[in-house]
Amino acid sequence: LTLKLMPDAETAAAAVARQIAELVATRPDAVLGLATGGTMEPVYAHLVRAHREGLSFARVRTVNLDEYMGLPPDHPNSYHSYMARHFLDHVDIPHEQSFIPRGDQNAEASARDYAALLDRIGPVDLQLLGVGHNGHIAFNEPGTSIDAPTRVVRLSDETRRANRRFFAEGESVPSEAVTMGTAQILSARSLLTLAVGEAKAAALSAALDGPVSPDCPASYLRLHHSCTIFTDEAAGFNLR
Ligand code: F6R
């Protein structure tokens, strides 16, 4: 595992975007595993800028980590909407080359379809990951075993509270999601993780300095042969 401690969140996001852009430049048909969330917004902003400056994503295929159950693709808080708004609508990836689990179908069927798609699409070249306050990766919450499949999950109260900020007042945060499983995530050729800000400090130190354990799914990242974690002073100050 390679840990890159950057001075601030913006520098860390820029460095993550640069690694993705370099991969796409050298391997134009790469399969990218993508993540959503507040942390990733500046990463996509950098990638959109790289595209405007000439980087083509035309042959790239993308697979996202997760989607809320119960939200149709055009709901403003769906991860379909997030990806369109921050990235997919602004680059040249053909629609049919981007995949996100469906949140508006039968949950079990949606998870099964997505697992089958991931098998077909073959190994992910680079999987982008954020880390939850409670140490989750994708929506693999604490308690998830290392070999968990792509499946329907119940979101923890902590995760629902953390994501409350994206939802309108009075609207409830979904209680279930379809998530790529830990087994699938760890099968990517490389993992690129970004965790910044003081709210992530505890999760990051549990992931890196605590035991490798289902209590902190992000600790599984240490078992991957090619994982880089970018962090900033606020999240990484107490790492050994
Ligand atoms: C997003 C995802 C989540 C987030 C994590 C951090 O697709 O799977 O694991 O990466 O919850 O979210 P933010 O960046 O909003 O703190």
mmCIF file with all atom_site columns, N, CA and C in Angstrom, residues 93-149:
data_model
loop_
_atom_site.group_PDB
_atom_site.id
_atom_site.type_symbol
_atom_site.label_atom_id
_atom_site.label_alt_id
_atom_site.label_comp_id
_atom_site.label_asym_id
_atom_site.label_entity_id
_atom_site.label_seq_id
_atom_site.pdbx_PDB_ins_code
_atom_site.Cartn_x
_atom_site.Cartn_y
_atom_site.Cartn_z
_atom_site.occupancy
_atom_site.B_iso_or_equiv
_atom_site.pdbx_formal_charge
_atom_site.auth_seq_id
_atom_site.auth_comp_id
_atom_site.auth_asym_id
_atom_site.auth_atom_id
_atom_site.pdbx_PDB_model_num
ATOM 1   N N  . ILE A 1 93  ? -17.612 10.034  -23.317 1.00 0.00 ? 93  ILE A N  1
ATOM 2   C CA . ILE A 1 93  ? -17.894 8.591   -23.164 1.00 0.00 ? 93  ILE A CA 1
ATOM 3   C C  . ILE A 1 93  ? -19.292 8.310   -23.717 1.00 0.00 ? 93  ILE A C  1
ATOM 4   N N  . PRO A 1 94  ? -19.404 7.413   -24.709 1.00 0.00 ? 94  PRO A N  1
ATOM 5   C CA . PRO A 1 94  ? -20.753 7.072   -25.194 1.00 0.00 ? 94  PRO A CA 1
ATOM 6   C C  . PRO A 1 94  ? -21.594 6.472   -24.051 1.00 0.00 ? 94  PRO A C  1
ATOM 7   N N  . HIS A 1 95  ? -22.877 6.847   -24.023 1.00 0.00 ? 95  HIS A N  1
ATOM 8   C CA . HIS A 1 95  ? -23.771 6.400   -22.945 1.00 0.00 ? 95  HIS A CA 1
ATOM 9   C C  . HIS A 1 95  ? -23.703 4.909   -22.676 1.00 0.00 ? 95  HIS A C  1
ATOM 10  N N  . GLU A 1 96  ? -23.627 4.153   -23.769 1.00 0.00 ? 96  GLU A N  1
ATOM 11  C CA . GLU A 1 96  ? -23.685 2.689   -23.615 1.00 0.00 ? 96  GLU A CA 1
ATOM 12  C C  . GLU A 1 96  ? -22.400 2.093   -23.038 1.00 0.00 ? 96  GLU A C  1
ATOM 13  N N  . GLN A 1 97  ? -21.416 2.925   -22.748 1.00 0.00 ? 97  GLN A N  1
ATOM 14  C CA . GLN A 1 97  ? -20.176 2.421   -22.145 1.00 0.00 ? 97  GLN A CA 1
ATOM 15  C C  . GLN A 1 97  ? -20.066 2.740   -20.645 1.00 0.00 ? 97  GLN A C  1
ATOM 16  N N  . SER A 1 98  ? -21.131 3.306   -20.087 1.00 0.00 ? 98  SER A N  1
ATOM 17  C CA . SER A 1 98  ? -21.122 3.639   -18.659 1.00 0.00 ? 98  SER A CA 1
ATOM 18  C C  . SER A 1 98  ? -22.197 2.861   -17.917 1.00 0.00 ? 98  SER A C  1
ATOM 19  N N  . PHE A 1 99  ? -21.815 2.266   -16.824 1.00 0.00 ? 99  PHE A N  1
ATOM 20  C CA . PHE A 1 99  ? -22.747 1.407   -16.102 1.00 0.00 ? 99  PHE A CA 1
ATOM 21  C C  . PHE A 1 99  ? -22.828 1.777   -14.624 1.00 0.00 ? 99  PHE A C  1
ATOM 22  N N  . ILE A 1 100 ? -24.068 1.843   -14.140 1.00 0.00 ? 100 ILE A N  1
ATOM 23  C CA . ILE A 1 100 ? -24.366 2.164   -12.742 1.00 0.00 ? 100 ILE A CA 1
ATOM 24  C C  . ILE A 1 100 ? -25.519 1.230   -12.367 1.00 0.00 ? 100 ILE A C  1
ATOM 25  N N  . PRO A 1 101 ? -25.484 0.628   -11.176 1.00 0.00 ? 101 PRO A N  1
ATOM 26  C CA . PRO A 1 101 ? -26.624 -0.240  -10.832 1.00 0.00 ? 101 PRO A CA 1
ATOM 27  C C  . PRO A 1 101 ? -27.943 0.540   -10.859 1.00 0.00 ? 101 PRO A C  1
ATOM 28  N N  . ARG A 1 102 ? -29.034 -0.163  -11.168 1.00 0.00 ? 102 ARG A N  1
ATOM 29  C CA . ARG A 1 102 ? -30.347 0.479   -11.194 1.00 0.00 ? 102 ARG A CA 1
ATOM 30  C C  . ARG A 1 102 ? -30.933 0.492   -9.791  1.00 0.00 ? 102 ARG A C  1
ATOM 31  N N  . GLY A 1 103 ? -31.506 1.643   -9.431  1.00 0.00 ? 103 GLY A N  1
ATOM 32  C CA . GLY A 1 103 ? -32.137 1.740   -8.122  1.00 0.00 ? 103 GLY A CA 1
ATOM 33  C C  . GLY A 1 103 ? -33.648 1.643   -8.191  1.00 0.00 ? 103 GLY A C  1
ATOM 34  N N  . ASP A 1 104 ? -34.168 1.512   -9.394  1.00 0.00 ? 104 ASP A N  1
ATOM 35  C CA . ASP A 1 104 ? -35.623 1.575   -9.547  1.00 0.00 ? 104 ASP A CA 1
ATOM 36  C C  . ASP A 1 104 ? -36.204 0.259   -10.045 1.00 0.00 ? 104 ASP A C  1
ATOM 37  N N  . GLN A 1 105 ? -35.441 -0.831  -9.849  1.00 0.00 ? 105 GLN A N  1
ATOM 38  C CA . GLN A 1 105 ? -35.967 -2.133  -10.221 1.00 0.00 ? 105 GLN A CA 1
ATOM 39  C C  . GLN A 1 105 ? -36.053 -2.973  -8.965  1.00 0.00 ? 105 GLN A C  1
ATOM 40  N N  . ASN A 1 106 ? -36.556 -4.177  -9.118  1.00 0.00 ? 106 ASN A N  1
ATOM 41  C CA . ASN A 1 106 ? -36.501 -5.133  -8.018  1.00 0.00 ? 106 ASN A CA 1
ATOM 42  C C  . ASN A 1 106 ? -35.050 -5.205  -7.536  1.00 0.00 ? 106 ASN A C  1
ATOM 43  N N  . ALA A 1 107 ? -34.864 -5.032  -6.229  1.00 0.00 ? 107 ALA A N  1
ATOM 44  C CA . ALA A 1 107 ? -33.515 -4.889  -5.691  1.00 0.00 ? 107 ALA A CA 1
ATOM 45  C C  . ALA A 1 107 ? -32.632 -6.100  -5.994  1.00 0.00 ? 107 ALA A C  1
ATOM 46  N N  . GLU A 1 108 ? -33.154 -7.292  -5.740  1.00 0.00 ? 108 GLU A N  1
ATOM 47  C CA . GLU A 1 108 ? -32.340 -8.499  -5.958  1.00 0.00 ? 108 GLU A CA 1
ATOM 48  C C  . GLU A 1 108 ? -31.967 -8.616  -7.433  1.00 0.00 ? 108 GLU A C  1
ATOM 49  N N  . ALA A 1 109 ? -32.912 -8.330  -8.313  1.00 0.00 ? 109 ALA A N  1
ATOM 50  C CA . ALA A 1 109 ? -32.655 -8.440  -9.758  1.00 0.00 ? 109 ALA A CA 1
ATOM 51  C C  . ALA A 1 109 ? -31.619 -7.419  -10.187 1.00 0.00 ? 109 ALA A C  1
ATOM 52  N N  . SER A 1 110 ? -31.698 -6.226  -9.639  1.00 0.00 ? 110 SER A N  1
ATOM 53  C CA . SER A 1 110 ? -30.746 -5.177  -9.979  1.00 0.00 ? 110 SER A CA 1
ATOM 54  C C  . SER A 1 110 ? -29.330 -5.596  -9.581  1.00 0.00 ? 110 SER A C  1
ATOM 55  N N  . ALA A 1 111 ? -29.187 -6.158  -8.377  1.00 0.00 ? 111 ALA A N  1
ATOM 56  C CA . ALA A 1 111 ? -27.870 -6.596  -7.899  1.00 0.00 ? 111 ALA A CA 1
ATOM 57  C C  . ALA A 1 111 ? -27.350 -7.746  -8.768  1.00 0.00 ? 111 ALA A C  1
ATOM 58  N N  . ARG A 1 112 ? -28.234 -8.668  -9.100  1.00 0.00 ? 112 ARG A N  1
ATOM 59  C CA . ARG A 1 112 ? -27.826 -9.822  -9.916  1.00 0.00 ? 112 ARG A CA 1
ATOM 60  C C  . ARG A 1 112 ? -27.375 -9.360  -11.298 1.00 0.00 ? 112 ARG A C  1
ATOM 61  N N  . ASP A 1 113 ? -28.152 -8.461  -11.900 1.00 0.00 ? 113 ASP A N  1
ATOM 62  C CA . ASP A 1 113 ? -27.792 -7.942  -13.232 1.00 0.00 ? 113 ASP A CA 1
ATOM 63  C C  . ASP A 1 113 ? -26.447 -7.237  -13.190 1.00 0.00 ? 113 ASP A C  1
ATOM 64  N N  . TYR A 1 114 ? -26.233 -6.474  -12.121 1.00 0.00 ? 114 TYR A N  1
ATOM 65  C CA . TYR A 1 114 ? -24.993 -5.700  -12.047 1.00 0.00 ? 114 TYR A CA 1
ATOM 66  C C  . TYR A 1 114 ? -23.789 -6.627  -11.829 1.00 0.00 ? 114 TYR A C  1
ATOM 67  N N  . ALA A 1 115 ? -23.959 -7.657  -11.005 1.00 0.00 ? 115 ALA A N  1
ATOM 68  C CA . ALA A 1 115 ? -22.878 -8.628  -10.787 1.00 0.00 ? 115 ALA A CA 1
ATOM 69  C C  . ALA A 1 115 ? -22.517 -9.304  -12.113 1.00 0.00 ? 115 ALA A C  1
ATOM 70  N N  . ALA A 1 116 ? -23.531 -9.660  -12.890 1.00 0.00 ? 116 ALA A N  1
ATOM 71  C CA . ALA A 1 116 ? -23.289 -10.329 -14.180 1.00 0.00 ? 116 ALA A CA 1
ATOM 72  C C  . ALA A 1 116 ? -22.565 -9.374  -15.129 1.00 0.00 ? 116 ALA A C  1
ATOM 73  N N  . LEU A 1 117 ? -22.978 -8.124  -15.134 1.00 0.00 ? 117 LEU A N  1
ATOM 74  C CA . LEU A 1 117 ? -22.313 -7.131  -15.982 1.00 0.00 ? 117 LEU A CA 1
ATOM 75  C C  . LEU A 1 117 ? -20.835 -6.995  -15.606 1.00 0.00 ? 117 LEU A C  1
ATOM 76  N N  . LEU A 1 118 ? -20.558 -6.935  -14.316 1.00 0.00 ? 118 LEU A N  1
ATOM 77  C CA . LEU A 1 118 ? -19.163 -6.781  -13.863 1.00 0.00 ? 118 LEU A CA 1
ATOM 78  C C  . LEU A 1 118 ? -18.322 -7.989  -14.283 1.00 0.00 ? 118 LEU A C  1
ATOM 79  N N  . ASP A 1 119 ? -18.920 -9.165  -14.242 1.00 0.00 ? 119 ASP A N  1
ATOM 80  C CA . ASP A 1 119 ? -18.201 -10.367 -14.704 1.00 0.00 ? 119 ASP A CA 1
ATOM 81  C C  . ASP A 1 119 ? -17.873 -10.253 -16.179 1.00 0.00 ? 119 ASP A C  1
ATOM 82  N N  . ARG A 1 120 ? -18.841 -9.770  -16.942 1.00 0.00 ? 120 ARG A N  1
ATOM 83  C CA . ARG A 1 120 ? -18.668 -9.666  -18.402 1.00 0.00 ? 120 ARG A CA 1
ATOM 84  C C  . ARG A 1 120 ? -17.622 -8.640  -18.782 1.00 0.00 ? 120 ARG A C  1
ATOM 85  N N  . ILE A 1 121 ? -17.637 -7.530  -18.089 1.00 0.00 ? 121 ILE A N  1
ATOM 86  C CA . ILE A 1 121 ? -16.821 -6.396  -18.492 1.00 0.00 ? 121 ILE A CA 1
ATOM 87  C C  . ILE A 1 121 ? -15.342 -6.639  -18.170 1.00 0.00 ? 121 ILE A C  1
ATOM 88  N N  . GLY A 1 122 ? -15.099 -7.631  -17.312 1.00 0.00 ? 122 GLY A N  1
ATOM 89  C CA . GLY A 1 122 ? -13.718 -8.042  -17.061 1.00 0.00 ? 122 GLY A CA 1
ATOM 90  C C  . GLY A 1 122 ? -13.057 -7.196  -16.024 1.00 0.00 ? 122 GLY A C  1
ATOM 91  N N  . PRO A 1 123 ? -11.781 -7.443  -15.765 1.00 0.00 ? 123 PRO A N  1
ATOM 92  C CA . PRO A 1 123 ? -11.201 -6.757  -14.624 1.00 0.00 ? 123 PRO A CA 1
ATOM 93  C C  . PRO A 1 123 ? -11.231 -5.234  -14.800 1.00 0.00 ? 123 PRO A C  1
ATOM 94  N N  . VAL A 1 124 ? -11.502 -4.565  -13.719 1.00 0.00 ? 124 VAL A N  1
ATOM 95  C CA . VAL A 1 124 ? -11.449 -3.102  -13.695 1.00 0.00 ? 124 VAL A CA 1
ATOM 96  C C  . VAL A 1 124 ? -9.966  -2.721  -13.633 1.00 0.00 ? 124 VAL A C  1
ATOM 97  N N  . ASP A 1 125 ? -9.541  -1.816  -14.503 1.00 0.00 ? 125 ASP A N  1
ATOM 98  C CA . ASP A 1 125 ? -8.130  -1.416  -14.507 1.00 0.00 ? 125 ASP A CA 1
ATOM 99  C C  . ASP A 1 125 ? -7.803  -0.563  -13.298 1.00 0.00 ? 125 ASP A C  1
ATOM 100 N N  . LEU A 1 126 ? -8.685  0.374   -13.006 1.00 0.00 ? 126 LEU A N  1
ATOM 101 C CA . LEU A 1 126 ? -8.450  1.268   -11.870 1.00 0.00 ? 126 LEU A CA 1
ATOM 102 C C  . LEU A 1 126 ? -9.769  1.535   -11.180 1.00 0.00 ? 126 LEU A C  1
ATOM 103 N N  . GLN A 1 127 ? -9.835  1.234   -9.906  1.00 0.00 ? 127 GLN A N  1
ATOM 104 C CA . GLN A 1 127 ? -11.047 1.472   -9.122  1.00 0.00 ? 127 GLN A CA 1
ATOM 105 C C  . GLN A 1 127 ? -10.823 2.658   -8.199  1.00 0.00 ? 127 GLN A C  1
ATOM 106 N N  . LEU A 1 128 ? -11.606 3.688   -8.398  1.00 0.00 ? 128 LEU A N  1
ATOM 107 C CA . LEU A 1 128 ? -11.576 4.874   -7.547  1.00 0.00 ? 128 LEU A CA 1
ATOM 108 C C  . LEU A 1 128 ? -12.447 4.592   -6.313  1.00 0.00 ? 128 LEU A C  1
ATOM 109 N N  . LEU A 1 129 ? -11.965 4.979   -5.128  1.00 0.00 ? 129 LEU A N  1
ATOM 110 C CA . LEU A 1 129 ? -12.704 4.698   -3.888  1.00 0.00 ? 129 LEU A CA 1
ATOM 111 C C  . LEU A 1 129 ? -12.654 5.874   -2.929  1.00 0.00 ? 129 LEU A C  1
ATOM 112 N N  . GLY A 1 130 ? -13.759 6.120   -2.264  1.00 0.00 ? 130 GLY A N  1
ATOM 113 C CA . GLY A 1 130 ? -13.768 7.009   -1.113  1.00 0.00 ? 130 GLY A CA 1
ATOM 114 C C  . GLY A 1 130 ? -13.877 6.136   0.140   1.00 0.00 ? 130 GLY A C  1
ATOM 115 N N  . VAL A 1 131 ? -13.832 6.761   1.289   1.00 0.00 ? 131 VAL A N  1
ATOM 116 C CA . VAL A 1 131 ? -13.973 6.025   2.552   1.00 0.00 ? 131 VAL A CA 1
ATOM 117 C C  . VAL A 1 131 ? -15.068 6.704   3.372   1.00 0.00 ? 131 VAL A C  1
ATOM 118 N N  . GLY A 1 132 ? -15.969 5.911   3.926   1.00 0.00 ? 132 GLY A N  1
ATOM 119 C CA . GLY A 1 132 ? -17.030 6.466   4.765   1.00 0.00 ? 132 GLY A CA 1
ATOM 120 C C  . GLY A 1 132 ? -16.511 6.815   6.153   1.00 0.00 ? 132 GLY A C  1
ATOM 121 N N  . HIS A 1 133 ? -17.280 7.636   6.867   1.00 0.00 ? 133 HIS A N  1
ATOM 122 C CA . HIS A 1 133 ? -16.913 7.983   8.248   1.00 0.00 ? 133 HIS A CA 1
ATOM 123 C C  . HIS A 1 133 ? -16.714 6.749   9.107   1.00 0.00 ? 133 HIS A C  1
ATOM 124 N N  . ASN A 1 134 ? -17.473 5.715   8.798   1.00 0.00 ? 134 ASN A N  1
ATOM 125 C CA . ASN A 1 134 ? -17.418 4.484   9.604   1.00 0.00 ? 134 ASN A CA 1
ATOM 126 C C  . ASN A 1 134 ? -16.503 3.442   8.968   1.00 0.00 ? 134 ASN A C  1
ATOM 127 N N  . GLY A 1 135 ? -15.711 3.829   7.983   1.00 0.00 ? 135 GLY A N  1
ATOM 128 C CA . GLY A 1 135 ? -14.769 2.895   7.362   1.00 0.00 ? 135 GLY A CA 1
ATOM 129 C C  . GLY A 1 135 ? -15.351 2.081   6.215   1.00 0.00 ? 135 GLY A C  1
ATOM 130 N N  . HIS A 1 136 ? -16.575 2.453   5.741   1.00 0.00 ? 136 HIS A N  1
ATOM 131 C CA . HIS A 1 136 ? -17.120 1.679   4.620   1.00 0.00 ? 136 HIS A CA 1
ATOM 132 C C  . HIS A 1 136 ? -16.375 2.004   3.326   1.00 0.00 ? 136 HIS A C  1
ATOM 133 N N  . ILE A 1 137 ? -16.381 1.048   2.394   1.00 0.00 ? 137 ILE A N  1
ATOM 134 C CA . ILE A 1 137 ? -15.939 1.297   1.017   1.00 0.00 ? 137 ILE A CA 1
ATOM 135 C C  . ILE A 1 137 ? -17.090 0.880   0.105   1.00 0.00 ? 137 ILE A C  1
ATOM 136 N N  . ALA A 1 138 ? -17.378 1.694   -0.911  1.00 0.00 ? 138 ALA A N  1
ATOM 137 C CA . ALA A 1 138 ? -18.665 1.617   -1.601  1.00 0.00 ? 138 ALA A CA 1
ATOM 138 C C  . ALA A 1 138 ? -19.715 1.610   -0.480  1.00 0.00 ? 138 ALA A C  1
ATOM 139 N N  . PHE A 1 139 ? -20.753 0.750   -0.553  1.00 0.00 ? 139 PHE A N  1
ATOM 140 C CA . PHE A 1 139 ? -21.667 0.683   0.581   1.00 0.00 ? 139 PHE A CA 1
ATOM 141 C C  . PHE A 1 139 ? -21.474 -0.629  1.347   1.00 0.00 ? 139 PHE A C  1
ATOM 142 N N  . ASN A 1 140 ? -20.226 -1.061  1.397   1.00 0.00 ? 140 ASN A N  1
ATOM 143 C CA . ASN A 1 140 ? -19.886 -2.212  2.244   1.00 0.00 ? 140 ASN A CA 1
ATOM 144 C C  . ASN A 1 140 ? -19.630 -1.677  3.644   1.00 0.00 ? 140 ASN A C  1
ATOM 145 N N  . GLU A 1 141 ? -20.662 -1.816  4.477   1.00 0.00 ? 141 GLU A N  1
ATOM 146 C CA . GLU A 1 141 ? -20.639 -1.234  5.807   1.00 0.00 ? 141 GLU A CA 1
ATOM 147 C C  . GLU A 1 141 ? -19.861 -2.129  6.776   1.00 0.00 ? 141 GLU A C  1
ATOM 148 N N  . PRO A 1 142 ? -19.494 -1.601  7.955   1.00 0.00 ? 142 PRO A N  1
ATOM 149 C CA . PRO A 1 142 ? -18.841 -2.442  8.956   1.00 0.00 ? 142 PRO A CA 1
ATOM 150 C C  . PRO A 1 142 ? -19.633 -3.734  9.172   1.00 0.00 ? 142 PRO A C  1
ATOM 151 N N  . GLY A 1 143 ? -18.895 -4.844  9.275   1.00 0.00 ? 143 GLY A N  1
ATOM 152 C CA . GLY A 1 143 ? -19.531 -6.161  9.386   1.00 0.00 ? 143 GLY A CA 1
ATOM 153 C C  . GLY A 1 143 ? -19.441 -6.934  8.081   1.00 0.00 ? 143 GLY A C  1
ATOM 154 N N  . THR A 1 144 ? -19.048 -6.266  6.997   1.00 0.00 ? 144 THR A N  1
ATOM 155 C CA . THR A 1 144 ? -18.969 -6.931  5.694   1.00 0.00 ? 144 THR A CA 1
ATOM 156 C C  . THR A 1 144 ? -17.704 -7.784  5.620   1.00 0.00 ? 144 THR A C  1
ATOM 157 N N  . SER A 1 145 ? -17.853 -9.028  5.178   1.00 0.00 ? 145 SER A N  1
ATOM 158 C CA . SER A 1 145 ? -16.673 -9.890  5.048   1.00 0.00 ? 145 SER A CA 1
ATOM 159 C C  . SER A 1 145 ? -15.903 -9.518  3.787   1.00 0.00 ? 145 SER A C  1
ATOM 160 N N  . ILE A 1 146 ? -14.662 -9.980  3.724   1.00 0.00 ? 146 ILE A N  1
ATOM 161 C CA . ILE A 1 146 ? -13.767 -9.575  2.640   1.00 0.00 ? 146 ILE A CA 1
ATOM 162 C C  . ILE A 1 146 ? -14.218 -10.123 1.284   1.00 0.00 ? 146 ILE A C  1
ATOM 163 N N  . ASP A 1 147 ? -14.990 -11.210 1.304   1.00 0.00 ? 147 ASP A N  1
ATOM 164 C CA . ASP A 1 147 ? -15.375 -11.850 0.039   1.00 0.00 ? 147 ASP A CA 1
ATOM 165 C C  . ASP A 1 147 ? -16.844 -11.597 -0.318  1.00 0.00 ? 147 ASP A C  1
ATOM 166 N N  . ALA A 1 148 ? -17.396 -10.501 0.205   1.00 0.00 ? 148 ALA A N  1
ATOM 167 C CA . ALA A 1 148 ? -18.822 -10.229 -0.025  1.00 0.00 ? 148 ALA A CA 1
ATOM 168 C C  . ALA A 1 148 ? -19.097 -9.957  -1.510  1.00 0.00 ? 148 ALA A C  1
ATOM 169 N N  . PRO A 1 149 ? -20.190 -10.518 -2.030  1.00 0.00 ? 149 PRO A N  1
ATOM 170 C CA . PRO A 1 149 ? -20.551 -10.304 -3.431  1.00 0.00 ? 149 PRO A CA 1
ATOM 171 C C  . PRO A 1 149 ? -21.265 -8.958  -3.644  1.00 0.00 ? 149 PRO A C  1
#
